[in-house]
CSV table of C-alpha atoms in Angstrom, one decimal:
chain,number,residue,atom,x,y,z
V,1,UNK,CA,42.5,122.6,118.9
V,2,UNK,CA,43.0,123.7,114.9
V,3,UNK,CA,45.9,126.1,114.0
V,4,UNK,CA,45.2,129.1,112.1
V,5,UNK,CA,48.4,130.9,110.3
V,6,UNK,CA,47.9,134.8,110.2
V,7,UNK,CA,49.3,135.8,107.5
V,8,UNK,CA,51.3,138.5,110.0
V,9,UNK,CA,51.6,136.4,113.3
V,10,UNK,CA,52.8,132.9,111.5
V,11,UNK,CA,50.6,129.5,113.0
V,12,UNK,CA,48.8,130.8,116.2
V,13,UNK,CA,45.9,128.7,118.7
V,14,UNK,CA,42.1,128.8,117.5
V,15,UNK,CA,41.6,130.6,120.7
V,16,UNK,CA,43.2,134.0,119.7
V,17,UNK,CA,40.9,134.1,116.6
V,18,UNK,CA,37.5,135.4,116.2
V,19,UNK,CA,35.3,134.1,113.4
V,20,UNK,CA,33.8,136.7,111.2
V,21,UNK,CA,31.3,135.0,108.9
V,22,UNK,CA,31.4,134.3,104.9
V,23,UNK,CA,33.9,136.0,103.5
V,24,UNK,CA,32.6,136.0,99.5
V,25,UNK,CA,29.5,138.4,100.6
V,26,UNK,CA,30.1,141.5,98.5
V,27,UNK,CA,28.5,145.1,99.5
V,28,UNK,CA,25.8,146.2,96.7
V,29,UNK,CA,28.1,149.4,95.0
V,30,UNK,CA,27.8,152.5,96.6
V,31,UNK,CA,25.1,154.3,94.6
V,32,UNK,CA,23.6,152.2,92.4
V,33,UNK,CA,19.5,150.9,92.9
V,34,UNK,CA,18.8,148.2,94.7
V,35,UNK,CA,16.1,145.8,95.0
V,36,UNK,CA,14.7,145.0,98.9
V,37,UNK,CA,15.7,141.7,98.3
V,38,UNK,CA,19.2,142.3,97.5
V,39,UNK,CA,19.5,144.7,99.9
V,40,UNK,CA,18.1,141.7,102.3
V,41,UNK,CA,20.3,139.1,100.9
V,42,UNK,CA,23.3,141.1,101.6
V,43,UNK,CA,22.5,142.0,104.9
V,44,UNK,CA,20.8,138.5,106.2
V,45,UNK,CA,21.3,135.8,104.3
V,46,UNK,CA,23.9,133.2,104.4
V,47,UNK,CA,24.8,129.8,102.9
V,48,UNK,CA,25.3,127.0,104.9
V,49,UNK,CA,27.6,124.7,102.8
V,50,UNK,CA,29.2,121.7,103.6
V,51,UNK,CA,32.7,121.9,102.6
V,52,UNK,CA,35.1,124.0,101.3
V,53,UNK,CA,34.4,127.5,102.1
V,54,UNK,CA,35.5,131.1,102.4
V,55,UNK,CA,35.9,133.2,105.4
V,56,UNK,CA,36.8,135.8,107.2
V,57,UNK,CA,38.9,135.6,110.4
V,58,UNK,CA,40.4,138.4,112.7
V,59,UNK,CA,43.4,137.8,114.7
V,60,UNK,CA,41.5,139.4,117.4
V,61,UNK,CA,44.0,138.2,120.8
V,62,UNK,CA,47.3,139.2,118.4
V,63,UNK,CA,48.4,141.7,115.4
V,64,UNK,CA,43.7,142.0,115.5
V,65,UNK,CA,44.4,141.9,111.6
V,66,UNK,CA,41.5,140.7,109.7
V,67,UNK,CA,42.1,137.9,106.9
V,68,UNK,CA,40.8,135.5,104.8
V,69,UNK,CA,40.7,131.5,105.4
V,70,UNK,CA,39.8,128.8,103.3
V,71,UNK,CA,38.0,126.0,105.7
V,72,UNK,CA,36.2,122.9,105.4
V,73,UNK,CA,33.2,123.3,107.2
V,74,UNK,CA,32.6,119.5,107.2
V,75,UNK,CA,36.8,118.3,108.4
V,76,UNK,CA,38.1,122.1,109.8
V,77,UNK,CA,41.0,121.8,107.3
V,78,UNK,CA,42.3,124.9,106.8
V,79,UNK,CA,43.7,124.9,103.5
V,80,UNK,CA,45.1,128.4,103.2
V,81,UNK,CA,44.9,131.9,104.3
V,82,UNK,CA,45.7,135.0,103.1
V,83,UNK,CA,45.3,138.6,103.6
V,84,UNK,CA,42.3,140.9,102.6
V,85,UNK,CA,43.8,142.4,99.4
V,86,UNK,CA,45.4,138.7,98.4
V,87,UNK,CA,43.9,136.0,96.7
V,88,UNK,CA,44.5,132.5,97.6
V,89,UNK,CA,47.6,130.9,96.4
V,90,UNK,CA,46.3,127.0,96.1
Z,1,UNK,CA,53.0,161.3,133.4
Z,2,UNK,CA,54.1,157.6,133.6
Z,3,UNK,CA,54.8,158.9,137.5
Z,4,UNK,CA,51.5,157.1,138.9
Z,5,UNK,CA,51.1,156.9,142.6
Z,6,UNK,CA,49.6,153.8,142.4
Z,7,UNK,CA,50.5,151.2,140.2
Z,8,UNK,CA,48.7,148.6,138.6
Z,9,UNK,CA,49.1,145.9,140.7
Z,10,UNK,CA,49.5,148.0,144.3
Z,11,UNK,CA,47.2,145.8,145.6
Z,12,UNK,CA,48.0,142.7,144.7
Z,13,UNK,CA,51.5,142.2,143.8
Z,14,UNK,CA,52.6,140.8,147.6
Z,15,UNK,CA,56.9,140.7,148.3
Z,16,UNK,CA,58.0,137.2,150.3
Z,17,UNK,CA,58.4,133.5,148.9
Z,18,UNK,CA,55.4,131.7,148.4
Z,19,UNK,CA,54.6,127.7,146.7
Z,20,UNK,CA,56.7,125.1,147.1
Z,21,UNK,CA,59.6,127.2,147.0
Z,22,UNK,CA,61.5,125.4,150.7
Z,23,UNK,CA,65.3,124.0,149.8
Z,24,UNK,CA,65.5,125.6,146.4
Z,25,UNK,CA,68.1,127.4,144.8
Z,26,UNK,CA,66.9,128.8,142.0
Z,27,UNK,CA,63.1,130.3,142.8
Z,28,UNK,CA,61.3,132.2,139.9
Z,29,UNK,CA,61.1,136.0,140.7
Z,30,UNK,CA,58.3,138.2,139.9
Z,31,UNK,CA,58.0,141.4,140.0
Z,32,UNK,CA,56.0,144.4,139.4
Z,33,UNK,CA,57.3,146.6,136.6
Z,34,UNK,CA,56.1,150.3,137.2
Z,35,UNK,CA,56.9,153.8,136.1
Z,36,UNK,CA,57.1,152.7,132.3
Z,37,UNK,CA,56.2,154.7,129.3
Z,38,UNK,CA,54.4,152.7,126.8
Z,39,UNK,CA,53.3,154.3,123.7
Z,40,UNK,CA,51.5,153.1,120.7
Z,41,UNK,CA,52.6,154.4,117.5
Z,42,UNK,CA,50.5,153.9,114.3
Z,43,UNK,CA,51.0,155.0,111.1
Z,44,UNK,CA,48.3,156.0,109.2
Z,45,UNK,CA,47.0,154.6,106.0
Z,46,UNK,CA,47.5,157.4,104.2
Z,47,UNK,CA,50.8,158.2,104.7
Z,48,UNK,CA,53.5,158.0,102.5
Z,49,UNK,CA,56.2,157.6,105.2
Z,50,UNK,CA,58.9,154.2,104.7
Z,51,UNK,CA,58.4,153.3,108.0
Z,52,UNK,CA,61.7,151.1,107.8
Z,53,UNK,CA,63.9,154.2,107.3
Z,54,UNK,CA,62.7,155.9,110.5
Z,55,UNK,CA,64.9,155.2,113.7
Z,56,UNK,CA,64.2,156.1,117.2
Z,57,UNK,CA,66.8,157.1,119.3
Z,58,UNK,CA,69.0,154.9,116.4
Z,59,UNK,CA,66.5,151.5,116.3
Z,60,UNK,CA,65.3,151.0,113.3
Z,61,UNK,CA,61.1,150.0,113.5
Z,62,UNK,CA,60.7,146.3,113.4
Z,63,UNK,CA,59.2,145.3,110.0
Z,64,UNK,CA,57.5,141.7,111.1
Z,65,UNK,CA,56.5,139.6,114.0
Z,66,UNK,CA,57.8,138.6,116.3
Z,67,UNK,CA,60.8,141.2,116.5
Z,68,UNK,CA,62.1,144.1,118.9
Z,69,UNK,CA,64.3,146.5,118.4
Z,70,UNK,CA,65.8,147.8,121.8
Z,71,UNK,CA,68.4,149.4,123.7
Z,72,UNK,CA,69.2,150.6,127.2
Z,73,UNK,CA,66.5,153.3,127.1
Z,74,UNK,CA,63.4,152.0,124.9
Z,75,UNK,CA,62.0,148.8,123.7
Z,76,UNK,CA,60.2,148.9,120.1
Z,77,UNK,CA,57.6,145.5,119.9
Z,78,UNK,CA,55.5,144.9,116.8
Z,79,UNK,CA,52.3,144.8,117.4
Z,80,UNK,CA,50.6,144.8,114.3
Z,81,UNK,CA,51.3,146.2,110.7
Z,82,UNK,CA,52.6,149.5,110.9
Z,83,UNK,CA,51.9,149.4,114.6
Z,84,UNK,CA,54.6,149.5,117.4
Z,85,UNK,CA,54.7,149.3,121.0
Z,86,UNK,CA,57.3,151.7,122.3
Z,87,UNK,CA,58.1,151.3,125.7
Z,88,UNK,CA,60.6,153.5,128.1
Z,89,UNK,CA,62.1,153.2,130.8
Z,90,UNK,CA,61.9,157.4,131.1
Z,91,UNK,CA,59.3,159.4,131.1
Z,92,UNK,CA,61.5,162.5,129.5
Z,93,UNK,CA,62.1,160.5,127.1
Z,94,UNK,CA,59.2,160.9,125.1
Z,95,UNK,CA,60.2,163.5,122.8
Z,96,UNK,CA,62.7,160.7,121.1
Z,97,UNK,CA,59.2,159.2,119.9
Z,98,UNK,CA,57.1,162.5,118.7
Z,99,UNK,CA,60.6,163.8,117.1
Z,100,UNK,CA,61.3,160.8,115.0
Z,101,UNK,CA,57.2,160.4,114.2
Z,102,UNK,CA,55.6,163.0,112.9
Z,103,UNK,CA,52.5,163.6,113.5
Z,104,UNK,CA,50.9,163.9,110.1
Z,105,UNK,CA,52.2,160.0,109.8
Z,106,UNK,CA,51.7,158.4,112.6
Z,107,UNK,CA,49.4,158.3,115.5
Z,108,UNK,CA,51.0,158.1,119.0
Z,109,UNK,CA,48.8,157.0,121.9
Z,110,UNK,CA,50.0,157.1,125.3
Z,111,UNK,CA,49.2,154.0,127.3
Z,112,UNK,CA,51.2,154.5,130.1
Z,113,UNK,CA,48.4,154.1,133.0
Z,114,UNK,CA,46.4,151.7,131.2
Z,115,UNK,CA,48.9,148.4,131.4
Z,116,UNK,CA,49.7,146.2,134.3
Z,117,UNK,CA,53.1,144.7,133.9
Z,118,UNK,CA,54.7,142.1,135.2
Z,119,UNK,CA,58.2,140.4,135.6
Z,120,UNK,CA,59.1,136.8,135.7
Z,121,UNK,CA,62.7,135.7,135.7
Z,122,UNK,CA,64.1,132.4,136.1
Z,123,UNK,CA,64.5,128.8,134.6
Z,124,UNK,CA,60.5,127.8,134.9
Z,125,UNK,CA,59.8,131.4,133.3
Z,126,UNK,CA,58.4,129.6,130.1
Z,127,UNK,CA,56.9,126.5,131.9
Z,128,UNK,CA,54.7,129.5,133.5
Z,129,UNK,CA,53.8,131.2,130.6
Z,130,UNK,CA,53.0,127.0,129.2
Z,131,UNK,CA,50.4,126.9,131.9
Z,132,UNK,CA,48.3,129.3,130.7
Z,133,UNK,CA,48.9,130.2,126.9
Z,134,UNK,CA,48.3,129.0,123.6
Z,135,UNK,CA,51.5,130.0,122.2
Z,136,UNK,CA,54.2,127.9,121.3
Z,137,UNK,CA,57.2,129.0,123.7
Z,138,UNK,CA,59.3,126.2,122.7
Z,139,UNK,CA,63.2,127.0,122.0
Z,140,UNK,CA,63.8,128.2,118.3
Z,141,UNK,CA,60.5,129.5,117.6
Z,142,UNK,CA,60.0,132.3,120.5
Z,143,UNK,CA,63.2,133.3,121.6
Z,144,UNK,CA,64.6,136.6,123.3
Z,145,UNK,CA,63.9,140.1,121.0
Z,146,UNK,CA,60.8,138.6,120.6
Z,147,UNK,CA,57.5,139.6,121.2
Z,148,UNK,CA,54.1,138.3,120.5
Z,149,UNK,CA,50.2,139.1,121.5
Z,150,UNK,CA,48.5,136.2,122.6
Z,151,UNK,CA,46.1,135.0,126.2
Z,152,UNK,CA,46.8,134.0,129.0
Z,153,UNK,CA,43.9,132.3,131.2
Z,154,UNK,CA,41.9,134.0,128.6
Z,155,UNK,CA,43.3,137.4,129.3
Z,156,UNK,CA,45.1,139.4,126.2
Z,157,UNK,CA,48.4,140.3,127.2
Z,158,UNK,CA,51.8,140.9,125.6
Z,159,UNK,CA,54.0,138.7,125.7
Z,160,UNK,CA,58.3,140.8,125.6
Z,161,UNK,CA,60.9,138.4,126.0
Z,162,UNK,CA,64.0,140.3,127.3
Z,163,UNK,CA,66.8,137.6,127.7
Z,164,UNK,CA,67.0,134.3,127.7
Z,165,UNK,CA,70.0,133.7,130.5
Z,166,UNK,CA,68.2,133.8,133.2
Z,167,UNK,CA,65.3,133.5,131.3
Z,168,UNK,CA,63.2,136.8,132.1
Z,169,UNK,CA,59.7,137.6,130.1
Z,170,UNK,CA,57.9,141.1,130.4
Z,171,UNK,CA,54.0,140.4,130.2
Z,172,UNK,CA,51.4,143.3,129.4
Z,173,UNK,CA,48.2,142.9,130.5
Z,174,UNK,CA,45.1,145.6,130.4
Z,175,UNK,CA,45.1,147.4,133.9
Z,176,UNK,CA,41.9,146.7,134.5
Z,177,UNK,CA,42.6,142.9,134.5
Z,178,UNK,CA,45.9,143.5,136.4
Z,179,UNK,CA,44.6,141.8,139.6
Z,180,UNK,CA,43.1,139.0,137.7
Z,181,UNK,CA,45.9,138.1,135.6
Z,182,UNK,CA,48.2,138.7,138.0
Z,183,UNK,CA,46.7,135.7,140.5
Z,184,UNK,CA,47.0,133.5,137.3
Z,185,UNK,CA,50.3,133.9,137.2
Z,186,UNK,CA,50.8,133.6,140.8
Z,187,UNK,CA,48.9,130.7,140.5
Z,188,UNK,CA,50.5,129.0,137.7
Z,189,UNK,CA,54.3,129.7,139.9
Z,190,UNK,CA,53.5,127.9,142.7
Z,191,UNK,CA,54.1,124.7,141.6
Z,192,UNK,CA,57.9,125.8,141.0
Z,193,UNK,CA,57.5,128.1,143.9
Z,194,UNK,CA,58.7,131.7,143.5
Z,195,UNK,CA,59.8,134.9,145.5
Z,196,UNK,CA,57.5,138.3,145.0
Z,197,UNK,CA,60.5,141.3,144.8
């Protein structure tokens, strides 16, 4: 069973978090054109990479904060976490 | 209106001794907790409010997990950022909440009829919660005036832990998973054996 650390809650089980996809996906600014296939890359389509990665968790069975965790896809190391307006301190 | 006629866990919560509990001394009890006040106070993201310098009835909000401020009359749990669970042991008593939060800052929510609540007292209270819960209950890390949000079988529920001689643990569950939860944890006791009061 991994750990995660909320940043709020401290180290808590896997099994009160929720995974909630790639967390480097940015939203196309408010306003500004966009091609369909932006608009469709944003909205469908993911990487897949093997290794290091960012994502976004929510501490859905505790404080239900969401946050952001720096995994290995390929081990399930979690290097660090940290909340949504932090950067990663590594 | 915390003044339901029937609680939570009318149903299920049965009184008597039940497990292995023959030529023992020192059973687990659980109980039914009813007629409490629980309200949720939120403050909104816009506000400007320092939450740290309001106090209700004279406790301070709690600032991080996994604390509680409490006295004879309310318990504050922190639930979240800028989110508190404050729960009473008095209905009347509500007005100690809206007058110490107003309500251009903070959201207050009452939950009264929505949580099934149950007691466990005694020395296995923690080897209980062990049996179905992810969190680390060991000594020195969750320890009384604490509180924390975690499962149990699956099953969110808050976890208040009121004193540690006897040890005695306040869990919140969601009402509608009273029954279920509440078998889990009747399940989980028999092993020690334990009276329903």
């Amino acid at each position: 069973m991994l750990e995660i650390k909320c940043p709020y809650c401290g180290k808590r089980s896997q099994n009160e978090f929720s995974y909630g996809g790639d967390g480097t996906i940015k939203r196309p600014a408010l306003g500004e054109e966009i091609s369909t296939k932006d608009w469709d890359d944003f909205v469908y389509f993911r990487d897949n990479p093997r290794g290091k990665h960012t994502e976004l968790w929510q501490h859905v069975s505790g404080c239900r904060q969401w946050f952001k965790a720096s995994r290995d896809t390929a081990t399930h190391e979690i290097f660090s976490t940290c909340k949504m307006n932090e950067d990663f301190n590594e | 209106m915390s003044d339901t006629n029937i609680s939570a866990l009318q149903f299920d919560h049965k009184i008597g001794l039940f497990g292995d509990h023959e030529d023992k001394q020192d059973l687990l009890k659980i109980s039914e907790i009813k007629n409490l006040s629980i309200f949720q106070v939120a403050k909104f993201r816009k506000s400007d409010v320092q939450s740290n310098q309001i106090k209700i009835d004279g406790l301070s909000l709690p600032q991080e997990n996994p604390l509680i401020s409490a006295n004879e009359n309310i318990r504050i749990l922190w639930i979240g950022p800028e989110t508190w669970l404050c729960i009473l042991t008095n209905s009347n008593l509500k007005n100690l909440i809206s007058s110490a939060c107003n309500d251009n800052d903070f959201a207050i929510t009452d939950l009264s009829h929505s949580r099934a609540t149950v007691e466990i007292k005694g020395s296995h209270t923690l080897d209980v919660i062990k049996k179905g819960s992810p969190l680390n209950v060991n000594e020195n890390v969750f320890k009384e005036g604490n509180c924390a949000n975690t499962t149990y079988n699956g099953i969110n529920i808050l976890i208040d832990f009121i004193s540690n001689n006897p040890k005695t643990i306040r869990l919140y569950a969601l009402r509608s998973f009273g029954g279920s939860f509440y078998h889990s944890i009747t399940d989980a006791a028999l092993e020690f054996g334990y009276e329903g009061v």
